[in-house]
Tab-separated table of C-alpha atoms and ligand atoms in Angstrom:
chain	number	residue	atom	x	y	z
W	699	MET	CA	66.661	-35.445	335.964
W	700	ILE	CA	70.110	-36.537	334.856
W	701	VAL	CA	71.194	-36.707	331.227
W	702	GLY	CA	74.033	-39.167	330.621
W	703	VAL	CA	76.402	-38.768	327.672
W	704	PRO	CA	78.453	-41.905	327.054
W	705	ARG	CA	81.495	-41.856	324.815
W	706	GLU	CA	80.560	-43.048	321.327
W	707	SER	CA	81.822	-46.582	320.763
W	708	PHE	CA	81.294	-47.172	317.016
W	709	PRO	CA	84.747	-47.740	315.465
W	710	GLY	CA	86.128	-44.448	314.141
W	711	GLU	CA	83.180	-42.417	315.462
W	712	ARG	CA	84.390	-38.982	316.604
W	713	ARG	CA	81.128	-37.191	317.402
W	714	VAL	CA	79.571	-36.665	320.826
W	715	ALA	CA	75.877	-36.256	321.633
W	716	LEU	CA	76.126	-33.055	323.701
W	717	VAL	CA	78.763	-30.313	323.522
W	718	PRO	CA	79.588	-27.967	326.433
W	719	GLY	CA	77.849	-25.029	324.740
W	720	ALA	CA	74.522	-26.888	324.880
W	721	LEU	CA	74.654	-27.385	328.635
W	722	PRO	CA	73.521	-24.000	330.055
W	723	ASN	CA	70.081	-24.294	328.453
W	724	LEU	CA	69.670	-27.785	329.855
W	725	THR	CA	70.774	-26.892	333.371
W	726	LYS	CA	68.476	-23.859	333.322
W	727	ALA	CA	65.624	-26.281	332.648
W	728	GLY	CA	66.558	-28.357	335.686
W	729	LEU	CA	68.588	-31.065	333.964
W	730	GLU	CA	71.947	-32.260	335.239
W	731	VAL	CA	74.515	-33.643	332.812
W	732	VAL	CA	76.909	-36.537	333.417
W	733	VAL	CA	79.542	-37.149	330.736
W	734	GLU	CA	81.807	-40.163	330.298
W	735	ALA	CA	85.456	-39.065	330.520
W	736	GLY	CA	86.872	-38.238	327.107
W	737	ALA	CA	83.467	-38.382	325.365
W	738	GLY	CA	84.027	-35.081	323.540
W	739	ALA	CA	87.800	-35.302	323.108
W	740	GLU	CA	87.818	-36.502	319.489
W	741	ALA	CA	85.378	-33.787	318.492
W	742	GLY	CA	87.469	-31.027	320.104
W	743	TYR	CA	85.568	-30.695	323.396
W	744	PRO	CA	87.834	-31.554	326.361
W	745	ASP	CA	86.408	-32.735	329.689
W	746	ALA	CA	87.395	-29.433	331.340
W	747	ASP	CA	85.007	-27.532	329.040
W	748	TYR	CA	82.099	-29.720	330.166
W	749	VAL	CA	83.058	-29.208	333.814
W	750	ALA	CA	83.211	-25.453	333.240
W	751	LYS	CA	79.581	-25.611	332.072
W	752	GLY	CA	78.483	-27.573	335.123
W	753	ALA	CA	78.719	-31.191	333.962
W	754	LYS	CA	80.044	-34.040	336.051
W	755	ILE	CA	82.710	-36.228	334.422
W	756	VAL	CA	82.539	-39.931	335.206
W	757	ALA	CA	85.277	-42.418	334.311
W	758	ALA	CA	83.213	-45.625	334.119
W	759	ARG	CA	80.840	-46.064	331.184
W	760	ASP	CA	78.389	-48.225	333.143
W	761	GLU	CA	78.130	-45.529	335.793
W	762	VAL	CA	76.996	-43.030	333.160
W	763	PHE	CA	74.174	-45.383	332.201
W	764	ARG	CA	73.380	-46.222	335.839
W	765	SER	CA	73.090	-42.637	336.958
W	766	ALA	CA	71.196	-41.300	333.923
W	767	ASP	CA	67.437	-40.860	333.641
W	768	ILE	CA	68.015	-39.992	329.997
W	769	VAL	CA	70.885	-41.361	327.881
W	770	ALA	CA	71.851	-39.217	324.877
W	771	GLN	CA	73.930	-40.918	322.215
W	772	VAL	CA	74.772	-40.347	318.570
W	773	LEU	CA	74.866	-43.942	317.346
W	774	CYS	CA	72.843	-46.176	319.661
W	775	TYR	CA	72.524	-49.923	319.247
W	776	GLY	CA	70.651	-50.250	315.968
W	777	SER	CA	72.662	-47.699	314.043
W	778	ASN	CA	75.800	-48.969	315.792
W	779	ASP	CA	75.667	-52.578	314.662
W	780	ILE	CA	79.321	-53.252	315.518
W	781	THR	CA	79.794	-52.396	319.189
W	782	GLY	CA	76.344	-51.095	320.180
W	783	LYS	CA	75.141	-54.439	321.549
W	784	ALA	CA	77.473	-54.074	324.522
W	785	ASP	CA	75.295	-51.178	325.747
W	786	VAL	CA	72.045	-53.165	325.796
W	787	PRO	CA	72.571	-54.698	329.269
W	788	LEU	CA	73.349	-51.181	330.546
W	789	TYR	CA	69.936	-49.786	329.549
W	790	GLY	CA	67.664	-49.591	332.566
W	791	SER	CA	63.935	-50.249	332.621
W	792	GLY	CA	62.068	-46.954	332.243
W	793	GLN	CA	65.267	-45.146	331.278
W	794	LEU	CA	65.008	-42.766	328.324
W	795	LEU	CA	67.309	-43.164	325.335
W	796	VAL	CA	67.665	-40.619	322.519
W	797	GLY	CA	69.747	-41.052	319.386
W	798	PHE	CA	70.084	-42.665	315.971
W	799	LEU	CA	68.455	-46.090	316.348
W	800	ARG	CA	67.925	-47.029	312.668
W	801	PRO	CA	64.207	-47.725	313.240
W	802	LEU	CA	63.617	-49.183	309.786
W	803	GLY	CA	66.729	-51.388	309.953
W	804	SER	CA	66.349	-54.637	311.892
W	805	ILE	CA	63.187	-55.348	313.857
W	806	GLU	CA	65.029	-57.943	315.973
W	807	THR	CA	67.447	-55.237	317.131
W	808	ILE	CA	64.650	-52.837	318.014
W	809	GLN	CA	62.817	-55.593	319.854
W	810	GLU	CA	65.994	-56.314	321.806
W	811	ILE	CA	66.108	-52.662	322.876
W	812	ALA	CA	62.396	-52.749	323.719
W	813	SER	CA	62.830	-55.871	325.848
W	814	ARG	CA	65.061	-53.892	328.228
W	815	GLY	CA	62.053	-51.691	329.047
W	816	VAL	CA	63.885	-48.646	327.761
W	817	VAL	CA	61.822	-45.687	326.512
W	818	SER	CA	63.679	-44.934	323.293
W	819	PHE	CA	63.311	-42.023	320.901
W	820	SER	CA	64.701	-42.329	317.404
W	821	VAL	CA	65.892	-39.067	315.888
W	822	GLU	CA	65.394	-40.526	312.396
W	823	LEU	CA	61.633	-40.466	313.019
W	824	MET	CA	61.493	-36.730	313.712
W	825	PRO	CA	58.619	-35.199	311.732
W	826	ARG	CA	59.734	-32.891	308.923
W	827	THR	CA	57.729	-29.931	310.189
W	828	THR	CA	58.602	-26.340	310.953
W	829	ARG	CA	58.008	-26.998	314.658
W	830	ALA	CA	60.481	-29.865	314.703
W	831	GLN	CA	63.092	-28.206	312.500
W	832	SER	CA	65.444	-27.374	315.395
W	833	MET	CA	65.399	-31.069	316.396
W	834	ASP	CA	65.998	-32.510	312.928
W	835	ALA	CA	69.285	-34.393	313.303
W	836	LEU	CA	68.941	-36.093	309.902
W	837	SER	CA	69.056	-32.696	308.215
W	838	SER	CA	72.007	-31.559	310.363
W	839	MET	CA	74.063	-34.617	309.521
W	840	ALA	CA	73.041	-34.515	305.836
W	841	THR	CA	74.264	-30.909	305.682
W	842	ILE	CA	77.686	-31.988	306.940
W	843	CYS	CA	77.755	-34.956	304.518
W	844	GLY	CA	76.950	-32.822	301.474
W	845	TYR	CA	79.660	-30.331	302.378
W	846	LYS	CA	82.317	-32.963	303.051
W	847	ALA	CA	81.495	-34.912	299.870
W	848	VAL	CA	82.450	-31.906	297.757
W	849	LEU	CA	85.695	-31.324	299.665
W	850	LEU	CA	86.711	-34.963	299.248
W	851	ALA	CA	85.951	-34.790	295.530
W	852	ALA	CA	87.906	-31.540	295.140
W	853	ASP	CA	90.863	-33.094	296.917
W	854	ARG	CA	90.892	-36.162	294.657
W	855	LEU	CA	90.139	-34.436	291.367
W	856	PRO	CA	93.264	-33.704	289.289
W	857	ARG	CA	91.672	-30.410	288.267
W	858	ILE	CA	90.827	-27.260	290.176
W	859	PHE	CA	87.204	-26.233	290.739
W	860	PRO	CA	86.991	-22.519	289.778
W	861	MET	CA	87.398	-20.915	286.404
W	862	LEU	CA	90.669	-19.005	286.289
W	863	THR	CA	91.930	-16.567	283.728
W	864	THR	CA	95.675	-16.276	284.214
W	865	ALA	CA	98.780	-15.306	282.277
W	866	ALA	CA	99.276	-19.051	281.874
W	867	GLY	CA	95.946	-19.441	280.147
W	868	THR	CA	92.332	-19.998	281.028
W	869	ILE	CA	91.184	-22.872	283.201
W	870	THR	CA	87.615	-24.021	282.766
W	871	PRO	CA	85.530	-24.699	285.899
W	872	ALA	CA	84.911	-28.230	287.143
W	873	ARG	CA	81.489	-29.687	286.381
W	874	VAL	CA	79.808	-31.239	289.410
W	875	PHE	CA	76.630	-33.285	288.975
W	876	ILE	CA	74.513	-34.231	291.977
W	877	ILE	CA	71.974	-37.034	291.870
W	878	GLY	CA	69.427	-36.687	294.685
W	879	ALA	CA	68.806	-33.080	295.703
W	880	GLY	CA	67.669	-33.592	299.301
W	881	VAL	CA	69.379	-31.840	302.201
W	882	ALA	CA	72.820	-33.385	301.473
W	883	GLY	CA	72.537	-32.812	297.728
W	884	LEU	CA	71.507	-29.181	298.165
W	885	GLN	CA	74.429	-28.540	300.508
W	886	ALA	CA	76.730	-30.182	297.944
W	887	ILE	CA	75.447	-27.753	295.299
W	888	SER	CA	76.141	-24.745	297.556
W	889	THR	CA	79.600	-25.983	298.485
W	890	ALA	CA	80.565	-26.805	294.889
W	891	ARG	CA	79.374	-23.377	293.778
W	892	ARG	CA	81.333	-21.659	296.561
W	893	LEU	CA	84.442	-23.413	295.252
W	894	GLY	CA	83.680	-22.079	291.790
W	895	ALA	CA	82.422	-25.238	290.086
W	896	VAL	CA	79.480	-25.375	287.714
W	897	ALA	CA	76.866	-27.418	289.566
W	898	SER	CA	73.883	-29.296	288.212
W	899	ALA	CA	71.519	-31.693	289.915
W	900	TYR	CA	68.707	-34.113	289.311
W	901	ASP	CA	66.003	-35.447	291.618
W	902	LEU	CA	62.865	-37.427	290.915
W	903	ARG	CA	60.823	-35.077	293.082
W	904	PRO	CA	59.714	-32.162	290.892
W	905	ALA	CA	59.764	-29.891	293.983
W	906	ALA	CA	63.559	-30.143	294.023
W	907	LYS	CA	63.866	-28.141	290.786
W	908	GLU	CA	63.176	-24.774	292.353
W	909	GLN	CA	65.474	-25.490	295.322
W	910	VAL	CA	68.366	-26.451	293.016
W	911	GLN	CA	67.860	-23.339	290.926
W	912	SER	CA	67.623	-21.084	293.964
W	913	LEU	CA	71.158	-22.201	294.891
W	914	GLY	CA	72.478	-21.354	291.447
W	915	GLY	CA	72.505	-24.958	290.218
W	916	ARG	CA	71.131	-26.148	286.896
W	917	PHE	CA	68.321	-28.664	287.226
W	918	VAL	CA	68.721	-31.605	284.864
W	919	GLU	CA	65.285	-32.588	283.580
W	920	LEU	CA	64.700	-36.140	282.424
W	921	PRO	CA	61.703	-37.032	280.259
W	922	ILE	CA	60.278	-39.465	282.830
W	923	GLU	CA	57.889	-38.833	285.622
W	924	ALA	CA	57.916	-40.709	288.902
W	925	LYS	CA	54.602	-42.025	290.164
W	926	ASP	CA	53.590	-40.296	293.418
W	927	ALA	CA	57.155	-38.956	293.647
W	928	GLN	CA	56.846	-37.594	297.176
W	929	ASP	CA	55.125	-38.840	300.327
W	930	SER	CA	53.404	-36.655	302.915
W	931	ARG	CA	56.648	-36.254	304.884
W	932	GLY	CA	58.543	-34.944	301.841
W	933	TYR	CA	60.512	-38.162	301.223
W	934	ALA	CA	60.791	-39.708	297.768
W	935	ARG	CA	58.728	-42.835	297.177
W	936	ALA	CA	60.406	-46.022	295.934
W	937	GLN	CA	59.826	-46.670	292.209
W	938	ASP	CA	59.817	-49.924	290.271
W	939	GLU	CA	62.871	-51.388	288.530
W	940	ASN	CA	61.618	-50.242	285.084
W	941	PHE	CA	61.713	-46.661	286.289
W	942	TYR	CA	65.260	-46.996	287.620
W	943	LYS	CA	66.357	-48.673	284.353
W	944	ARG	CA	64.998	-45.751	282.368
W	945	GLN	CA	66.634	-43.296	284.781
W	946	ARG	CA	70.024	-44.946	284.258
W	947	GLU	CA	69.629	-44.682	280.482
W	948	LEU	CA	68.736	-41.014	280.690
W	949	LEU	CA	71.369	-40.076	283.270
W	950	GLY	CA	74.188	-41.487	281.090
W	951	LYS	CA	75.023	-38.267	279.258
W	952	ALA	CA	74.980	-36.039	282.322
W	953	VAL	CA	77.316	-38.444	284.152
W	954	ALA	CA	79.709	-38.751	281.182
W	955	ASP	CA	79.902	-34.951	280.882
W	956	SER	CA	80.816	-34.447	284.566
W	957	ASP	CA	84.150	-34.263	286.370
W	958	VAL	CA	82.511	-35.066	289.693
W	959	VAL	CA	79.321	-36.985	290.416
W	960	ILE	CA	77.886	-36.948	293.928
W	961	THR	CA	75.125	-39.434	294.546
W	962	ALA	CA	72.736	-38.941	297.453
W	963	ALA	CA	69.541	-40.648	296.243
W	964	VAL	CA	67.955	-42.622	299.057
W	965	ILE	CA	64.539	-43.794	300.197
W	966	PRO	CA	63.985	-44.315	303.944
W	967	GLY	CA	64.227	-47.998	304.880
W	968	LYS	CA	64.964	-49.184	301.322
W	969	LYS	CA	68.141	-50.196	299.539
W	970	PRO	CA	69.258	-47.198	297.468
W	971	PRO	CA	68.620	-47.553	293.724
W	972	VAL	CA	71.626	-48.144	291.460
W	973	LEU	CA	71.661	-45.066	289.240
W	974	VAL	CA	75.294	-45.087	288.033
W	975	THR	CA	76.264	-48.327	286.276
W	976	LYS	CA	79.765	-49.592	285.578
W	977	GLU	CA	79.320	-48.580	281.920
W	978	MET	CA	78.496	-45.042	283.058
W	979	VAL	CA	81.633	-44.998	285.237
W	980	ALA	CA	83.710	-46.139	282.235
W	981	SER	CA	82.243	-43.295	280.157
W	982	MET	CA	83.683	-40.643	282.501
W	983	ALA	CA	87.018	-38.952	281.760
W	984	PRO	CA	90.017	-40.482	283.539
W	985	GLY	CA	90.630	-38.758	286.870
W	986	SER	CA	86.930	-38.060	287.442
W	987	VAL	CA	85.515	-38.636	290.909
W	988	ILE	CA	82.297	-40.178	292.215
W	989	VAL	CA	81.339	-39.661	295.852
W	990	ASP	CA	78.628	-42.088	296.872
W	991	LEU	CA	76.812	-40.733	299.907
W	992	ALA	CA	74.451	-43.702	299.788
W	993	SER	CA	77.342	-46.149	300.296
W	994	GLU	CA	76.288	-47.017	303.844
W	995	ARG	CA	73.303	-48.921	302.482
W	996	GLY	CA	74.970	-50.328	299.362
W	997	GLY	CA	75.372	-47.219	297.232
W	998	ASN	CA	73.898	-45.541	294.144
W	999	CYS	CA	76.883	-46.560	292.019
W	1000	GLU	CA	77.243	-50.150	290.883
W	1001	LEU	CA	81.016	-50.113	291.519
W	1002	THR	CA	80.945	-48.569	295.009
W	1003	LYS	CA	82.720	-50.611	297.637
W	1004	PRO	CA	81.217	-49.449	300.958
W	1005	GLY	CA	83.912	-48.224	303.308
W	1006	GLU	CA	86.555	-48.006	300.567
W	1007	ILE	CA	88.028	-45.573	298.085
W	1008	THR	CA	88.786	-47.363	294.827
W	1009	VAL	CA	89.906	-46.389	291.345
W	1010	GLN	CA	88.010	-48.170	288.579
W	1011	HIS	CA	88.134	-47.366	284.877
W	1012	GLY	CA	90.392	-44.470	285.906
W	1013	VAL	CA	87.609	-42.979	288.066
W	1014	THR	CA	88.003	-42.562	291.836
W	1015	ILE	CA	84.945	-43.897	293.616
W	1016	ILE	CA	84.628	-42.760	297.213
W	1017	GLY	CA	82.458	-45.151	299.201
W	1018	SER	CA	83.545	-43.892	302.611
W	1019	LEU	CA	81.110	-44.352	305.488
W	1020	ASN	CA	80.041	-42.032	308.256
W	1021	PHE	CA	80.958	-38.758	306.526
W	1022	ALA	CA	79.434	-36.733	309.358
W	1023	SER	CA	81.918	-38.148	311.845
W	1024	SER	CA	84.773	-36.726	309.761
W	1025	VAL	CA	83.680	-33.171	310.678
W	1026	PRO	CA	83.129	-33.973	314.362
W	1027	TYR	CA	83.300	-30.493	315.887
W	1028	HIS	CA	80.433	-28.975	313.950
W	1029	ALA	CA	78.548	-32.242	313.468
W	1030	SER	CA	78.483	-32.586	317.274
W	1031	GLN	CA	77.550	-28.939	317.767
W	1032	MET	CA	74.581	-29.290	315.406
W	1033	TYR	CA	73.547	-32.657	316.827
W	1034	ALA	CA	73.787	-31.315	320.392
W	1035	ARG	CA	71.541	-28.435	319.397
W	1036	ASN	CA	68.993	-30.874	317.953
W	1037	ILE	CA	69.133	-33.155	320.996
W	1038	SER	CA	68.887	-30.363	323.542
W	1039	ALA	CA	65.923	-28.821	321.688
W	1040	PHE	CA	64.260	-32.234	321.867
W	1041	LEU	CA	65.075	-32.679	325.574
W	1042	LEU	CA	63.698	-29.234	326.375
W	1043	HIS	CA	60.536	-30.237	324.538
W	1044	LEU	CA	60.315	-33.444	326.535
W	1045	VAL	CA	61.172	-32.138	330.002
W	1046	LYS	CA	59.334	-29.188	331.518
W	1047	ASP	CA	60.324	-27.802	334.951
W	1048	GLY	CA	62.621	-30.778	335.509
W	1049	LYS	CA	59.759	-33.248	334.914
W	1050	LEU	CA	59.241	-35.584	332.002
W	1051	GLN	CA	56.193	-34.760	329.865
W	1052	LEU	CA	55.471	-37.853	327.805
W	1053	ASN	CA	52.518	-36.324	326.023
W	1054	LEU	CA	51.568	-38.627	323.174
W	1055	GLU	CA	49.113	-36.072	321.844
W	1056	ASP	CA	52.222	-34.171	320.776
W	1057	GLU	CA	53.269	-35.130	317.255
W	1058	ILE	CA	57.010	-34.770	317.899
W	1059	ILE	CA	56.940	-37.084	320.903
W	1060	ARG	CA	54.491	-39.572	319.422
W	1061	GLU	CA	56.340	-39.935	316.122
W	1062	THR	CA	59.829	-40.283	317.598
W	1063	LEU	CA	58.880	-42.668	320.416
W	1064	LEU	CA	60.130	-46.076	319.305
W	1065	THR	CA	59.936	-48.397	322.312
W	1066	LYS	CA	58.132	-48.289	325.648
W	1067	ASP	CA	56.899	-50.822	328.208
W	1068	GLY	CA	58.773	-53.624	326.466
W	1069	GLU	CA	57.060	-52.974	323.116
W	1070	VAL	CA	57.989	-51.462	319.781
W	1071	CYS	CA	55.246	-48.836	320.050
W	1072	ASN	CA	55.836	-46.644	316.992
W	1073	ALA	CA	52.937	-46.934	314.541
W	1074	ARG	CA	55.041	-46.156	311.444
W	1075	VAL	CA	57.675	-48.741	312.405
W	1076	ARG	CA	55.069	-51.394	313.222
W	1077	GLU	CA	53.444	-50.822	309.866
W	1078	PHE	CA	56.805	-50.935	308.064
W	1079	PHE	CA	57.590	-54.346	309.584
W	1080	SER	CA	53.980	-55.553	309.166
W	1081	LEU	CA	53.573	-55.989	312.919
W	1082	PRO	CA	50.006	-56.152	314.193
W	1083	ALA	CA	48.641	-52.940	315.678
W	1084	LEU	CA	49.258	-52.629	319.405
W	1085	PRO	CA	46.622	-54.097	321.716
W	1086	ALA	CA	44.469	-51.366	323.228
W	1087	ALA	CA	45.789	-51.983	326.776
W	1088	VAL	CA	49.377	-51.239	325.761
W	1089	LYS	CA	48.198	-48.170	323.858
W	1090	GLU	CA	46.481	-46.924	326.999
W	1091	VAL	CA	49.621	-47.420	329.091
W	1092	ALA	CA	51.594	-45.598	326.428
W	1093	LYS	CA	49.123	-42.721	326.663
W	1094	SER	CA	49.435	-42.353	330.432
Q	1915	LIG	N1	61.532	-29.290	308.238
Q	1915	LIG	C1	61.302	-29.566	306.961
Q	1915	LIG	O1	60.334	-29.136	306.401
Q	1915	LIG	C2	62.261	-30.446	306.230
Q	1915	LIG	C3	63.408	-30.890	306.891
Q	1915	LIG	C4	64.284	-31.710	306.205
Q	1915	LIG	C5	64.018	-32.099	304.902
Q	1915	LIG	N2	62.918	-31.646	304.283
Q	1915	LIG	C6	62.626	-32.039	302.901
Q	1915	LIG	O2	62.454	-33.439	302.847
Q	1915	LIG	C7	62.876	-33.907	301.594
Q	1915	LIG	C8	63.796	-35.099	301.751
Q	1915	LIG	O3	65.013	-34.679	302.291
Q	1915	LIG	P1	66.189	-35.651	302.679
Q	1915	LIG	O4	67.474	-34.984	302.384
Q	1915	LIG	O5	66.013	-36.161	304.064
Q	1915	LIG	O6	65.998	-36.847	301.674
Q	1915	LIG	P2	66.643	-38.267	301.675
Q	1915	LIG	O7	67.984	-38.228	302.337
Q	1915	LIG	O8	65.631	-39.240	302.120
Q	1915	LIG	O9	66.845	-38.466	300.084
Q	1915	LIG	C9	67.759	-37.725	299.346
Q	1915	LIG	C10	67.170	-37.323	298.031
Q	1915	LIG	O10	67.207	-38.404	297.104
Q	1915	LIG	C11	66.128	-38.272	296.226
Q	1915	LIG	N3	65.897	-39.518	295.501
Q	1915	LIG	C12	65.452	-40.711	295.974
Q	1915	LIG	N4	65.394	-41.617	294.972
Q	1915	LIG	C13	65.822	-40.996	293.839
Q	1915	LIG	C14	65.975	-41.388	292.487
Q	1915	LIG	N5	65.690	-42.632	292.099
Q	1915	LIG	N6	66.419	-40.483	291.606
Q	1915	LIG	C15	66.709	-39.218	291.996
Q	1915	LIG	N7	66.582	-38.774	293.257
Q	1915	LIG	C16	66.136	-39.656	294.169
Q	1915	LIG	C17	65.007	-37.842	297.149
Q	1915	LIG	O11	63.955	-37.240	296.421
Q	1915	LIG	C18	65.719	-36.866	298.074
Q	1915	LIG	O12	65.638	-35.542	297.580
Q	1915	LIG	C19	63.491	-32.718	300.894
Q	1915	LIG	O13	62.493	-32.141	300.102
Q	1915	LIG	C20	63.813	-31.775	301.997
Q	1915	LIG	O14	63.863	-30.440	301.562
Q	1915	LIG	C21	62.011	-30.839	304.917
């Protein structure tokens, strides 16, 4: 089987789906790899390095799609809503596609992908289990985002992060407050601590407390309790507007007392809640920094302008998008590791094993035989359950 790696086309995207170091394991398993010329260049992986690991470099993008049994991308159509549509006519019927597909984004887009007959797997749907950990691209990219958020804040802040006792006096450490202690938030705590800041964090899931503390962060407790805070997959559950209103009231002091606020509070498929209001921004000391990791979907801060860095009320608000792409070498290395682990799970002895009894395959499979076949996605968009006949085909 041939795995095709097209060059990413989303504007400004610098990652690549497979890096040369991931190739030996794939070739050992009987997979050949075809890479579009220059696909890894922006991430620091020249064509020659792919060739040295046995890949074939192809100049024409459509040839990569034509020759591939499996296409591996970072941002596929769906998550690439700017240039991704151009790839749709290149998808072949029965061809496999693996990447970020934003399965809870637009059902029309997913149906468009399905109508090409492509068998697509969405990495966002990977179960959060120990077995699937090596394939969890959301966690890999969130790790990069949390790290980079702190570096951007440190660069913008007119203060230094660590406490220093010098002949010129004592400098107090920066105070970094993180709202949303998931994978990105936890990495932000570690990074801020490594730079010498005092880090604190809040999350509505009570389970986050221990994780924050284990990284040396202080957990900020608010006297409100979320209803059914966590679902079976470990994600936070959306709360009603009254809850968010109360959260904003209670978060006010912690935000005002911080030099840096990093927001990373999201719910899969939902607009992120606004947790930092314009009044809260105005209460921060001039020069403070907010990094809004939820900016892609609107943001956790009322004043975030997605895609922009602005200064409002003297506070720098970083609403940059696609943080992971700004650390392309390691983001690609981690993503490639996730994708190759998934491919090795899917292909045994050079043959595709589409075993729907397997949780990892069943839960990530998004489209097949012209249908959106993922049960979670169908339920999310209130689509009727699949007719039995299609289910049977999907099982074969
Ligand atoms: N293999 C595994 O077992 C595995 C892998 C990855 C993640 N996880 C766990 O899954 C959970 C979710 O991780 P994630 O980073 O993907 O989450 P995410 O990116 O979906 O959300 C980020 C964080 O925002 C929080 N949040 C949402 N709304 C909030 C609000 N109103 N106020 C405060 N916080 C709010 C969530 O609780 C979450 O911690 C975490 O517990 C993580 O440790 C487990």
